[in-house]
Amino acid sequence: MTRPETQLRNVTVGPDQHASTGDPGRRLRARLSATFDRERPFAALMVVPGIVVLALTTTLPLLYLVGTSLFRYDLTAPAGNGFIGFDNYVRLASDERFWDSLRLSAVFTASTVILQVSIGIGLAVLVERMSRGRALVRMAALLPILLAPVVVGLIWRSLMLTPDFGIVNYLSTVLGLGSRNWLGDPSLALGSVVVMHTWQWTPFAYLIFSASLATVPREILEAAEVDGANAWQRFWTIVVPLLRPAIVVVVIFRTVVALSAFDAVYAATGGGPGTATELVDIYIFRVSFQQLSLGYGSALAVAMLVITLAVTLVFLKMRRAAA
Amino acid sequence: MKVQRGVWIVTVIAVVLFLTVWVFPIVWTLVTSVKLPKDVFTYPPSLIFEPTSANYEQVTAGRRSLVGDLWTSVVIAGSTTLLAMLVGLPLAYAFARLRLRWRNVLGVYTLFTYLIPRIGLVLPHFVILRWLNLTDTHLGLTLVYLSFTLPLAIWLMVSYCEDLPAELEEAARIDRATRLQAFWRIVLPQLRGGLAATTIFVFITAWNEFLFALALGGQNVRPVTVAMYNFISVEQTLWGPLTAAAVIAMLPVVVLGLLAQKQIVAGLTAGSVK
């Protein structure tokens, strides 16, 4: 970063600006050194406020979270509150409900990410072939991304998935699949929230794949066509490998987001029926803000942070290996 | 590219199907928001009805009015966006341009803060706000929102700053401008587009926030995302007001988002295509 800058300085500034003032070399050097003098205070001025606010709003709370996880901190029964070491973590290890929520989150994340990536690629490839209407598709794709997840959850809960009047229910009745209680039936609820999440975020995957496809030279695809490869072969042998970096990025980002999905699912089911859609974050929220066990909630949150971090690191490693 | 007719038809059908699936729920929300209860509950769902503004009247005046909550959202999302840009932009510029001794460490640190799941922050923020007596206040939520708006603002602005050609700043500095003057008079005007897009994107994210608002707000400070949640209860769903509220809540973000759609798409896809 710094080296090209220095070169630029010499190239662009040099003679044409100071030719008339005589001895440009020395003046330039004096000016540069003066600038260099001010560089570090200037850098501090630019950097320090941002870093301080970041530290105060993100890092300090995280440290506080780790601290709290070592305490019994129940707002409902404050009498027994105090330092308990790693007891919260011991409790967590044998908390079936936590492990169930973790399994649910894993299933939720894996299925929605796979759906988002495959639908996103498929649509990007299809739209790429269209000569008109791409702007329209992009606009439509942007809409769900812009909506608040909680609004999405509420819309799906009421208009789309309600048993008696919902559109999905109407369609399923018309198609002869019968009327179902999409969010109220424990065996259907998880699938329903996966569909809902996938609906909102597939456009994100689509936009990235479509931008990535736009950078692929058309000649490559055309050459393959001349070689007699059919559409399916072209897709697997050319498109997918070319999109590989984009796929890795989408998988990383969508996994992190799906792992910490809360708003839409909470709005749609509140984690229910029972614990059928109780993803990890919903369980943590219930423990912390409904049972008001802040200490145990903190331990759960720490565990979740560690898991998220580990998953992210593994993906980043894979990305580096792929590149 | 020559495409056979059959393939072309399949493509169009598939694309139209996807568009319908994406746009329909939003359109249906709009439609339902101008229906009277008797029209909401007709089965099968129908498009033939007398439109009404009753639902909008319900959510803009009287007991169920959302006007105060909308104002809360405007104030909180607006101030947190302003603060995030104010401290985030200089930092992003520094990352892109200045030689910093801890550049890599700070860069990784910023990325890390961007990736922290909110569930890990909401709990300590809750305790800290209680301790500072800031629960259920505008100031409290505004500050807490910085924990995700600031990393986002930095993340987006760095790439805009990196794309900036350095020549003009260099020239300005040679013309006796101090670094600060160069930043103010040369860099900022050039960054206008990126600044606008980032501001819009950060504002949308803050406007849409739900978890912090739910846990840290209360009777006084209740952003619209939480307020509209109250139209659904275990006993009944107030469909008309709910959809009217949803339309009002999505209106600002959709308008802003479509205004800046090119920049937002570029921002979303930045870094993943390079």
Coordinates of C-alpha atoms in Angstrom, one line a residue:
Chain A
M1 CA 0.0 0.0 0.0
T2 CA 2.7 2.5 1.0
R3 CA 5.1 1.8 -1.8
P4 CA 2.9 2.7 -4.8
E5 CA 1.8 5.8 -2.9
T6 CA 5.4 7.0 -2.6
Q7 CA 6.0 6.3 -6.3
L8 CA 2.8 8.1 -7.3
R9 CA 3.9 11.1 -5.3
N10 CA 7.1 11.4 -7.2
V11 CA 5.5 10.8 -10.6
T12 CA 2.4 13.0 -10.4
V13 CA 3.7 15.8 -8.4
G14 CA 7.2 16.3 -9.6
P15 CA 8.1 18.7 -12.3
D16 CA 4.8 20.0 -13.6
Q17 CA 3.7 21.6 -10.3
H18 CA 7.0 23.1 -9.1
A19 CA 9.0 23.5 -12.2
S20 CA 8.7 27.3 -11.9
T21 CA 9.7 27.6 -8.2
G22 CA 13.2 26.3 -8.7
D23 CA 15.0 23.3 -7.2
P24 CA 12.0 21.1 -7.1
G25 CA 13.8 18.1 -5.7
R26 CA 14.8 19.8 -2.4
R27 CA 11.4 21.5 -1.9
L28 CA 9.7 18.2 -2.5
R29 CA 11.8 16.5 -0.1
A30 CA 11.3 19.1 2.6
R31 CA 7.5 19.0 2.0
L32 CA 7.4 15.3 2.1
S33 CA 9.4 15.1 5.4
A34 CA 7.1 17.7 6.9
T35 CA 4.1 15.7 5.9
F36 CA 5.8 12.6 7.3
D37 CA 6.1 14.4 10.6
R38 CA 2.4 14.8 10.8
E39 CA 1.5 11.4 9.6
R40 CA 1.4 9.6 12.9
P41 CA -0.7 12.2 14.8
F42 CA -3.0 12.3 11.8
A43 CA -3.3 8.5 11.7
A44 CA -4.1 8.5 15.4
L45 CA -6.8 11.1 15.0
M46 CA -8.4 9.0 12.3
V47 CA -8.0 5.6 14.0
V48 CA -8.4 6.1 17.7
P49 CA -12.1 7.2 18.0
G50 CA -13.3 4.4 15.8
I51 CA -11.3 1.7 17.6
V52 CA -12.3 3.1 21.0
V53 CA -16.0 3.0 20.1
L54 CA -15.6 -0.5 18.6
A55 CA -13.9 -1.7 21.7
L56 CA -16.5 -0.2 24.1
T57 CA -19.5 -1.5 22.2
T58 CA -18.3 -4.9 21.1
T59 CA -15.2 -6.1 22.9
L60 CA -15.9 -4.9 26.4
P61 CA -19.4 -6.5 26.4
L62 CA -17.9 -9.7 25.2
L63 CA -15.4 -9.7 28.1
Y64 CA -18.3 -8.9 30.4
L65 CA -20.2 -11.8 28.9
V66 CA -17.4 -14.2 29.6
G67 CA -17.2 -12.8 33.2
T68 CA -20.9 -13.2 33.7
S69 CA -20.8 -16.8 32.6
L70 CA -18.9 -17.6 35.7
F71 CA -21.6 -16.3 38.0
R72 CA -25.0 -17.4 39.1
Y73 CA -26.9 -14.3 38.1
D74 CA -30.7 -14.9 38.3
L75 CA -32.8 -11.8 38.4
T76 CA -35.8 -13.8 39.6
A77 CA -34.1 -15.4 42.6
P78 CA -31.1 -13.1 43.5
A79 CA -30.5 -14.6 46.9
G80 CA -28.2 -17.3 45.7
N81 CA -26.3 -15.2 43.1
G82 CA -22.5 -15.2 43.2
F83 CA -19.3 -16.6 41.7
I84 CA -19.7 -20.2 40.8
G85 CA -16.7 -20.9 38.6
F86 CA -17.4 -23.2 35.7
D87 CA -20.6 -24.6 37.1
N88 CA -22.7 -23.0 34.3
Y89 CA -20.5 -24.8 31.8
V90 CA -20.9 -28.1 33.6
R91 CA -24.7 -27.6 33.6
L92 CA -24.5 -26.8 29.9
A93 CA -22.7 -30.0 29.0
S94 CA -25.6 -32.1 30.3
D95 CA -28.4 -29.7 29.2
E96 CA -30.3 -31.8 26.7
R97 CA -32.4 -28.8 25.6
F98 CA -29.2 -27.0 24.6
W99 CA -27.9 -29.9 22.6
D100 CA -31.3 -30.3 20.9
S101 CA -31.3 -26.7 20.0
L102 CA -27.8 -27.0 18.6
R103 CA -28.9 -30.0 16.5
L104 CA -31.9 -28.0 15.2
S105 CA -29.7 -25.1 14.3
A106 CA -27.3 -27.4 12.5
V107 CA -30.1 -29.0 10.5
F108 CA -31.7 -25.5 9.9
T109 CA -28.4 -24.0 8.7
A110 CA -27.3 -26.9 6.5
S111 CA -30.6 -27.2 4.7
T112 CA -31.2 -23.5 4.2
V113 CA -27.6 -22.8 3.0
I114 CA -27.8 -25.8 0.5
L115 CA -31.1 -24.5 -0.8
Q116 CA -29.9 -20.9 -1.1
V117 CA -26.8 -21.9 -2.9
S118 CA -28.4 -24.3 -5.4
I119 CA -31.4 -22.1 -6.1
G120 CA -29.2 -19.0 -6.3
I121 CA -26.8 -20.6 -8.9
G122 CA -29.7 -22.1 -10.9
L123 CA -31.4 -18.8 -11.2
A124 CA -28.2 -16.9 -11.9
V125 CA -27.4 -19.2 -14.8
L126 CA -31.0 -18.9 -16.2
V127 CA -31.1 -15.1 -15.9
E128 CA -27.6 -14.9 -17.5
R129 CA -29.1 -16.2 -20.7
M130 CA -31.8 -13.6 -20.9
S131 CA -31.2 -10.7 -23.1
R132 CA -33.8 -8.5 -21.3
G133 CA -35.3 -8.2 -17.9
R134 CA -32.2 -8.6 -15.8
A135 CA -32.7 -5.2 -14.1
L136 CA -36.2 -6.3 -13.1
V137 CA -35.0 -9.5 -11.6
R138 CA -32.4 -7.6 -9.7
M139 CA -35.0 -5.3 -8.3
A140 CA -37.2 -8.2 -7.3
A141 CA -34.3 -9.9 -5.7
L142 CA -33.4 -6.9 -3.6
L143 CA -36.9 -6.6 -2.0
P144 CA -36.8 -9.6 0.4
I145 CA -33.2 -8.6 1.5
L146 CA -34.4 -5.1 2.4
L147 CA -37.2 -6.3 4.6
A148 CA -36.7 -6.6 8.4
P149 CA -36.5 -10.4 9.2
V150 CA -39.1 -9.8 11.9
V151 CA -41.5 -8.4 9.3
V152 CA -40.8 -11.5 7.1
G153 CA -41.6 -13.8 10.0
L154 CA -44.9 -12.0 10.8
I155 CA -46.0 -12.0 7.1
W156 CA -45.2 -15.7 6.7
R157 CA -46.8 -16.5 10.0
S158 CA -50.1 -14.8 9.1
L159 CA -50.6 -14.4 5.4
M160 CA -48.7 -17.3 4.0
L161 CA -48.8 -20.1 6.5
T162 CA -52.0 -19.7 8.6
P163 CA -53.9 -23.0 8.3
D164 CA -57.3 -21.5 7.4
F165 CA -56.6 -18.5 5.2
G166 CA -52.9 -18.7 4.3
I167 CA -51.8 -18.7 0.7
V168 CA -49.5 -21.7 1.1
N169 CA -52.4 -23.6 2.6
Y170 CA -54.6 -22.6 -0.3
L171 CA -52.1 -23.8 -2.8
S172 CA -51.5 -27.1 -1.0
T173 CA -55.3 -27.7 -0.9
V174 CA -55.6 -26.9 -4.6
L175 CA -52.7 -29.3 -5.3
G176 CA -54.4 -32.0 -3.4
L177 CA -51.9 -32.1 -0.5
G178 CA -54.6 -31.1 2.0
S179 CA -54.7 -28.4 4.6
R180 CA -51.9 -28.4 7.1
N181 CA -51.0 -26.5 10.2
W182 CA -47.6 -25.4 8.8
L183 CA -46.2 -23.8 11.9
G184 CA -48.3 -25.5 14.5
D185 CA -47.5 -29.1 13.5
P186 CA -44.1 -30.0 15.1
S187 CA -43.2 -32.2 12.2
L188 CA -43.7 -29.4 9.7
A189 CA -42.6 -26.3 11.6
L190 CA -38.9 -26.6 11.1
G191 CA -39.4 -27.2 7.3
S192 CA -41.6 -24.1 7.2
V193 CA -39.1 -21.8 8.9
V194 CA -36.4 -23.2 6.6
V195 CA -38.5 -22.2 3.6
M196 CA -39.1 -18.8 5.1
H197 CA -35.5 -18.1 5.8
T198 CA -34.5 -19.5 2.3
W199 CA -37.2 -17.2 0.7
Q200 CA -35.6 -14.1 2.3
W201 CA -31.9 -14.9 1.7
T202 CA -31.7 -16.8 -1.6
P203 CA -31.8 -13.4 -3.4
F204 CA -28.5 -12.6 -1.7
A205 CA -26.9 -15.7 -3.1
Y206 CA -28.4 -15.0 -6.5
L207 CA -27.0 -11.5 -6.6
I208 CA -23.5 -12.7 -5.7
F209 CA -23.6 -15.5 -8.2
S210 CA -25.0 -13.3 -10.9
A211 CA -22.3 -10.6 -10.3
S212 CA -19.7 -13.4 -10.4
L213 CA -21.1 -14.9 -13.6
A214 CA -20.9 -11.5 -15.2
T215 CA -17.2 -11.6 -14.9
V216 CA -16.9 -14.9 -16.8
P217 CA -15.9 -14.2 -20.4
R218 CA -18.7 -15.3 -22.7
E219 CA -16.1 -16.9 -25.1
I220 CA -15.5 -19.6 -22.5
L221 CA -19.1 -20.7 -22.5
E222 CA -19.4 -20.3 -26.2
A223 CA -16.3 -22.3 -26.9
A224 CA -17.7 -25.1 -24.8
E225 CA -20.9 -25.0 -26.8
V226 CA -19.0 -25.3 -30.0
D227 CA -17.2 -28.3 -28.5
G228 CA -20.5 -30.0 -28.3
A229 CA -20.9 -29.9 -24.5
N230 CA -24.6 -29.9 -23.5
A231 CA -26.0 -27.5 -21.0
W232 CA -25.7 -29.9 -18.1
Q233 CA -22.1 -30.7 -18.8
R234 CA -21.2 -27.0 -19.3
F235 CA -22.8 -26.3 -15.9
W236 CA -20.8 -28.8 -14.0
T237 CA -17.5 -28.6 -15.8
I238 CA -17.3 -24.9 -16.5
V239 CA -19.8 -22.8 -14.5
V240 CA -19.5 -24.4 -11.1
P241 CA -15.6 -24.4 -11.1
L242 CA -15.7 -20.7 -12.2
L243 CA -18.1 -19.8 -9.5
R244 CA -16.2 -21.7 -6.8
P245 CA -14.8 -18.7 -5.0
A246 CA -18.3 -17.1 -5.0
I247 CA -19.8 -20.3 -3.7
V248 CA -17.3 -20.4 -0.8
V249 CA -18.1 -16.8 0.1
V250 CA -21.9 -17.3 0.0
V251 CA -21.6 -20.5 2.1
I252 CA -19.5 -18.7 4.7
F253 CA -21.7 -15.6 5.0
R254 CA -25.0 -17.5 4.9
T255 CA -23.8 -20.1 7.4
V256 CA -22.9 -17.4 9.9
V257 CA -26.2 -15.7 9.4
A258 CA -28.3 -18.9 9.6
L259 CA -26.5 -20.1 12.7
S260 CA -27.6 -17.0 14.5
A261 CA -31.0 -16.8 13.0
F262 CA -33.4 -15.3 15.5
D263 CA -35.8 -12.5 14.3
A264 CA -37.9 -14.2 11.7
V265 CA -38.2 -17.6 13.4
Y266 CA -39.0 -15.9 16.7
A267 CA -41.7 -13.9 15.1
A268 CA -43.1 -16.8 13.2
T269 CA -43.1 -19.5 15.9
G270 CA -41.4 -18.2 19.0
G271 CA -39.4 -21.4 19.0
G272 CA -42.5 -23.6 19.1
P273 CA -44.6 -25.6 18.9
G274 CA -43.0 -26.8 22.1
T275 CA -39.3 -26.7 21.2
A276 CA -39.8 -27.8 17.5
T277 CA -38.1 -24.7 16.1
E278 CA -36.1 -23.7 19.1
L279 CA -32.9 -22.7 17.5
V280 CA -29.9 -22.0 19.7
D281 CA -30.3 -18.3 19.8
I282 CA -34.0 -18.6 20.7
Y283 CA -33.1 -21.0 23.5
I284 CA -30.5 -18.6 24.8
F285 CA -33.0 -15.7 24.5
R286 CA -35.6 -17.7 26.5
V287 CA -33.1 -18.6 29.2
S288 CA -31.8 -15.0 29.5
F289 CA -34.8 -12.9 29.0
Q290 CA -37.8 -15.1 30.0
Q291 CA -36.3 -17.1 32.8
L292 CA -33.9 -14.2 33.5
S293 CA -31.0 -16.5 34.3
L294 CA -28.3 -14.2 33.0
G295 CA -25.3 -16.2 34.2
Y296 CA -26.4 -19.4 32.6
G297 CA -27.6 -17.5 29.5
S298 CA -24.1 -16.0 29.2
A299 CA -22.5 -19.4 29.4
L300 CA -24.7 -20.6 26.6
A301 CA -23.9 -17.5 24.5
V302 CA -20.2 -18.0 25.0
A303 CA -20.6 -21.6 23.8
M304 CA -22.5 -20.3 20.8
L305 CA -19.8 -17.7 20.0
V306 CA -17.1 -20.3 20.2
I307 CA -19.0 -22.6 17.8
T308 CA -19.6 -19.8 15.4
L309 CA -16.0 -18.7 15.5
A310 CA -14.8 -22.2 15.0
V311 CA -17.1 -22.7 12.0
T312 CA -16.0 -19.4 10.5
L313 CA -12.3 -20.3 10.9
V314 CA -12.8 -23.7 9.3
F315 CA -14.5 -22.0 6.3
L316 CA -11.9 -19.3 6.0
K317 CA -9.2 -22.0 6.0
M318 CA -11.1 -23.8 3.3
R319 CA -11.4 -20.6 1.3
R320 CA -7.6 -20.0 1.5
A321 CA -7.0 -23.6 0.4
A322 CA -9.5 -23.2 -2.5
A323 CA -7.9 -20.0 -3.7
Chain B
M1 CA -25.5 -17.1 -28.1
K2 CA -28.1 -19.0 -30.0
V3 CA -30.6 -20.6 -27.8
Q4 CA -33.2 -23.1 -28.8
R5 CA -36.8 -22.1 -28.5
G6 CA -37.6 -24.8 -26.0
V7 CA -34.8 -23.9 -23.6
W8 CA -35.8 -20.2 -23.9
I9 CA -39.4 -21.0 -22.9
V10 CA -38.3 -23.0 -19.9
T11 CA -36.0 -20.2 -18.9
V12 CA -38.7 -17.6 -19.0
I13 CA -41.2 -19.8 -17.1
A14 CA -38.6 -20.6 -14.4
V15 CA -37.6 -17.0 -14.0
V16 CA -41.2 -15.7 -13.8
L17 CA -42.0 -18.4 -11.3
F18 CA -39.1 -17.2 -9.1
L19 CA -40.1 -13.6 -9.4
T20 CA -43.6 -14.5 -8.4
V21 CA -42.5 -16.4 -5.3
W22 CA -40.3 -13.4 -4.2
V23 CA -42.6 -10.6 -4.9
F24 CA -46.0 -12.2 -4.1
P25 CA -45.8 -12.2 -0.3
I26 CA -44.9 -8.5 -0.4
V27 CA -47.7 -7.6 -2.8
W28 CA -50.1 -9.7 -0.8
T29 CA -49.2 -7.8 2.3
L30 CA -50.1 -4.6 0.5
V31 CA -53.3 -6.0 -0.7
T32 CA -54.3 -7.3 2.7
S33 CA -53.5 -4.0 4.3
V34 CA -56.4 -2.3 2.4
K35 CA -58.9 -5.1 3.2
L36 CA -61.7 -5.1 5.8
P37 CA -61.7 -8.1 8.1
K38 CA -64.6 -9.7 6.2
D39 CA -62.5 -9.6 3.0
V40 CA -59.4 -10.9 4.8
F41 CA -61.1 -14.0 5.8
T42 CA -62.8 -14.9 2.5
Y43 CA -61.7 -18.3 1.3
P44 CA -60.4 -18.9 -1.3
P45 CA -58.3 -15.7 -1.1
S46 CA -59.7 -13.1 -3.4
L47 CA -58.7 -10.0 -5.2
I48 CA -62.2 -8.7 -5.5
F49 CA -63.1 -6.4 -2.6
E50 CA -63.7 -2.8 -1.7
P51 CA -60.4 -1.2 -0.6
T52 CA -60.4 0.6 2.7
S53 CA -58.0 2.8 4.5
A54 CA -59.4 1.8 7.9
N55 CA -56.3 -0.2 8.8
Y56 CA -54.0 2.6 8.2
E57 CA -56.2 4.9 10.2
Q58 CA -56.0 2.4 13.1
V59 CA -52.2 2.3 13.1
T60 CA -51.7 6.0 12.7
A61 CA -54.1 7.3 15.3
G62 CA -55.7 6.3 18.5
R63 CA -54.8 3.5 20.9
R64 CA -52.9 1.4 18.4
S65 CA -51.1 4.3 16.9
L66 CA -47.5 3.5 15.7
V67 CA -46.6 7.1 15.0
G68 CA -44.6 7.4 18.3
D69 CA -42.8 4.0 17.6
L70 CA -42.0 5.1 14.0
W71 CA -40.5 8.3 15.4
T72 CA -38.5 6.2 17.9
S73 CA -37.1 4.1 15.0
V74 CA -36.2 7.2 13.0
V75 CA -34.4 8.8 16.0
I76 CA -32.5 5.6 17.0
A77 CA -31.6 4.4 13.5
G78 CA -30.8 7.9 12.4
S79 CA -28.5 8.8 15.3
T80 CA -26.7 5.5 15.4
T81 CA -26.1 5.7 11.6
L82 CA -24.7 9.3 12.0
L83 CA -22.4 8.3 14.8
A84 CA -21.2 5.1 13.0
M85 CA -20.4 7.2 9.9
L86 CA -18.7 9.9 11.9
V87 CA -16.2 7.6 13.6
G88 CA -16.2 4.8 11.1
L89 CA -15.4 6.8 8.0
P90 CA -12.0 8.1 9.3
L91 CA -11.1 4.6 10.4
A92 CA -12.0 3.1 7.1
Y93 CA -10.0 5.8 5.3
A94 CA -7.0 5.1 7.5
F95 CA -7.2 1.4 6.8
A96 CA -7.3 2.0 3.1
R97 CA -4.7 4.8 2.9
L98 CA -2.5 5.4 5.8
R99 CA 0.5 3.4 6.9
L100 CA -0.5 1.9 10.2
R101 CA 1.8 -0.1 12.4
W102 CA -1.0 -2.5 13.5
R103 CA -2.8 -2.4 10.3
N104 CA -3.3 -6.1 9.9
V105 CA -4.2 -6.7 13.5
L106 CA -6.7 -3.9 13.5
G107 CA -8.1 -5.1 10.2
V108 CA -8.7 -8.6 11.5
Y109 CA -10.1 -7.1 14.7
T110 CA -12.7 -5.1 12.8
L111 CA -13.7 -8.1 10.7
F112 CA -14.1 -10.0 13.9
T113 CA -16.4 -7.4 15.4
Y114 CA -18.4 -7.5 12.2
L115 CA -19.0 -11.3 12.7
I116 CA -20.0 -11.3 16.4
P117 CA -23.5 -12.8 16.6
R118 CA -25.9 -10.4 18.3
I119 CA -27.0 -13.0 20.8
G120 CA -23.5 -12.7 22.4
L121 CA -23.9 -9.0 22.8
V122 CA -27.5 -8.5 23.8
L123 CA -27.0 -10.0 27.2
P124 CA -24.0 -8.0 28.4
H125 CA -25.6 -4.9 26.9
F126 CA -28.7 -5.6 28.9
V127 CA -26.7 -5.7 32.1
I128 CA -24.5 -2.7 31.3
L129 CA -27.5 -0.6 30.3
R130 CA -29.2 -1.5 33.6
W131 CA -26.1 -0.6 35.4
L132 CA -25.9 2.8 33.6
N133 CA -29.6 3.4 34.0
L134 CA -30.0 3.5 30.3
T135 CA -32.5 0.7 29.7
D136 CA -35.5 1.8 27.7
T137 CA -33.9 5.1 26.6
H138 CA -33.1 6.4 23.1
L139 CA -29.5 7.0 24.1
G140 CA -29.1 3.4 25.4
L141 CA -30.4 1.8 22.2
T142 CA -28.5 4.2 20.0
L143 CA -25.2 3.3 21.7
V144 CA -25.9 -0.4 21.7
Y145 CA -26.8 -0.3 18.0
L146 CA -23.3 1.0 17.3
S147 CA -22.0 -2.5 18.1
F148 CA -23.3 -3.6 14.7
T149 CA -23.7 -0.4 12.7
L150 CA -20.1 0.7 13.2
P151 CA -18.4 -2.6 12.0
L152 CA -20.8 -2.6 9.0
A153 CA -20.0 1.1 8.2
I154 CA -16.3 0.4 8.4
W155 CA -16.5 -2.8 6.4
L156 CA -18.4 -1.0 3.5
M157 CA -16.4 2.2 3.6
V158 CA -13.0 0.5 3.4
S159 CA -13.7 -0.8 -0.1
Y160 CA -15.0 2.6 -1.3
C161 CA -11.9 4.3 0.1
E162 CA -9.6 1.7 -1.6
D163 CA -11.2 2.4 -4.9
L164 CA -10.4 6.1 -4.7
P165 CA -7.5 7.3 -6.9
A166 CA -4.8 8.7 -4.7
E167 CA -3.5 11.3 -7.2
L168 CA -5.8 14.2 -6.2
E169 CA -5.0 13.9 -2.5
E170 CA -1.3 13.8 -3.3
A171 CA -1.7 16.9 -5.5
A172 CA -3.6 18.7 -2.8
R173 CA -1.0 18.0 -0.2
I174 CA 1.7 19.3 -2.5
D175 CA -0.4 22.5 -2.8
R176 CA 0.2 23.0 0.9
A177 CA -3.0 21.4 2.1
T178 CA -2.7 19.6 5.4
R179 CA -3.7 16.0 5.5
L180 CA -6.9 17.0 7.3
Q181 CA -7.8 19.6 4.6
A182 CA -7.1 17.1 1.9
F183 CA -9.4 14.6 3.6
W184 CA -12.1 17.2 4.0
R185 CA -11.9 18.9 0.7
I186 CA -10.7 16.2 -1.7
V187 CA -11.5 12.8 -0.3
L188 CA -15.0 13.5 1.1
P189 CA -16.4 15.0 -2.1
Q190 CA -15.1 12.0 -4.1
L191 CA -16.6 9.6 -1.7
R192 CA -20.1 11.0 -1.9
G193 CA -21.6 8.0 -3.8
G194 CA -20.1 5.5 -1.4
L195 CA -21.0 7.6 1.6
A196 CA -24.6 7.8 0.5
A197 CA -24.8 4.1 -0.2
T198 CA -23.2 3.1 3.1
T199 CA -25.4 5.5 5.1
I200 CA -28.5 4.1 3.5
F201 CA -27.4 0.5 4.0
V202 CA -26.4 1.1 7.7
F203 CA -29.7 2.9 8.3
I204 CA -31.7 0.1 6.8
T205 CA -29.9 -2.4 9.0
A206 CA -30.5 -0.3 12.1
W207 CA -34.2 0.2 11.2
N208 CA -34.7 -3.5 10.7
E209 CA -33.1 -4.5 14.0
F210 CA -35.3 -6.6 16.3
L211 CA -33.3 -8.6 19.0
F212 CA -31.7 -5.6 20.8
A213 CA -34.9 -3.6 20.5
L214 CA -36.9 -6.5 22.0
A215 CA -34.6 -7.1 24.9
L216 CA -33.4 -3.6 25.7
G217 CA -36.4 -1.4 24.8
G218 CA -39.5 -1.2 26.9
Q219 CA -42.6 0.9 27.4
N220 CA -41.0 4.2 26.4
V221 CA -38.6 3.2 23.7
R222 CA -40.2 0.7 21.3
P223 CA -39.0 0.7 17.7
V224 CA -41.5 -0.2 15.1
T225 CA -40.2 -3.7 14.6
V226 CA -41.1 -4.5 18.2
A227 CA -44.3 -2.5 18.2
M228 CA -45.8 -4.3 15.2
Y229 CA -45.0 -7.6 16.8
N230 CA -47.7 -6.8 19.3
F231 CA -50.4 -7.1 16.6
I232 CA -50.0 -10.8 16.9
S233 CA -51.0 -12.4 20.2
V234 CA -51.8 -16.0 21.1
E235 CA -55.5 -15.3 21.1
Q236 CA -55.9 -13.4 17.8
T237 CA -54.0 -11.8 15.0
L238 CA -55.1 -8.3 13.9
W239 CA -54.5 -9.0 10.2
G240 CA -55.5 -5.6 8.9
P241 CA -53.5 -3.4 11.3
L242 CA -50.6 -6.0 11.2
T243 CA -50.2 -5.7 7.5
A244 CA -50.7 -2.0 7.5
A245 CA -48.0 -1.7 10.1
A246 CA -45.8 -4.0 8.0
V247 CA -46.2 -1.9 5.0
I248 CA -45.4 1.3 6.9
A249 CA -42.4 -0.4 8.5
M250 CA -41.0 -1.6 5.1
L251 CA -41.8 1.5 3.2
P252 CA -38.7 3.6 4.2
V253 CA -36.3 0.7 3.7
V254 CA -37.8 -0.3 0.3
V255 CA -37.8 3.3 -1.0
L256 CA -34.2 3.9 0.2
G257 CA -33.1 0.5 -1.0
L258 CA -34.5 0.9 -4.5
L259 CA -33.1 4.4 -4.7
A260 CA -29.6 3.1 -4.0
Q261 CA -30.1 -0.3 -5.5
K262 CA -27.0 -0.3 -7.7
Q263 CA -24.7 0.7 -4.9
I264 CA -26.4 -1.7 -2.5
V265 CA -26.0 -4.6 -4.9
A266 CA -22.4 -3.6 -5.4
G267 CA -21.9 -3.4 -1.6
L268 CA -23.5 -6.8 -1.0
T269 CA -21.3 -8.4 -3.7
A270 CA -18.1 -6.5 -3.0
G271 CA -15.2 -8.7 -2.0
S272 CA -16.9 -11.8 -3.1
V273 CA -16.4 -11.4 -6.8
K274 CA -12.9 -10.0 -6.7

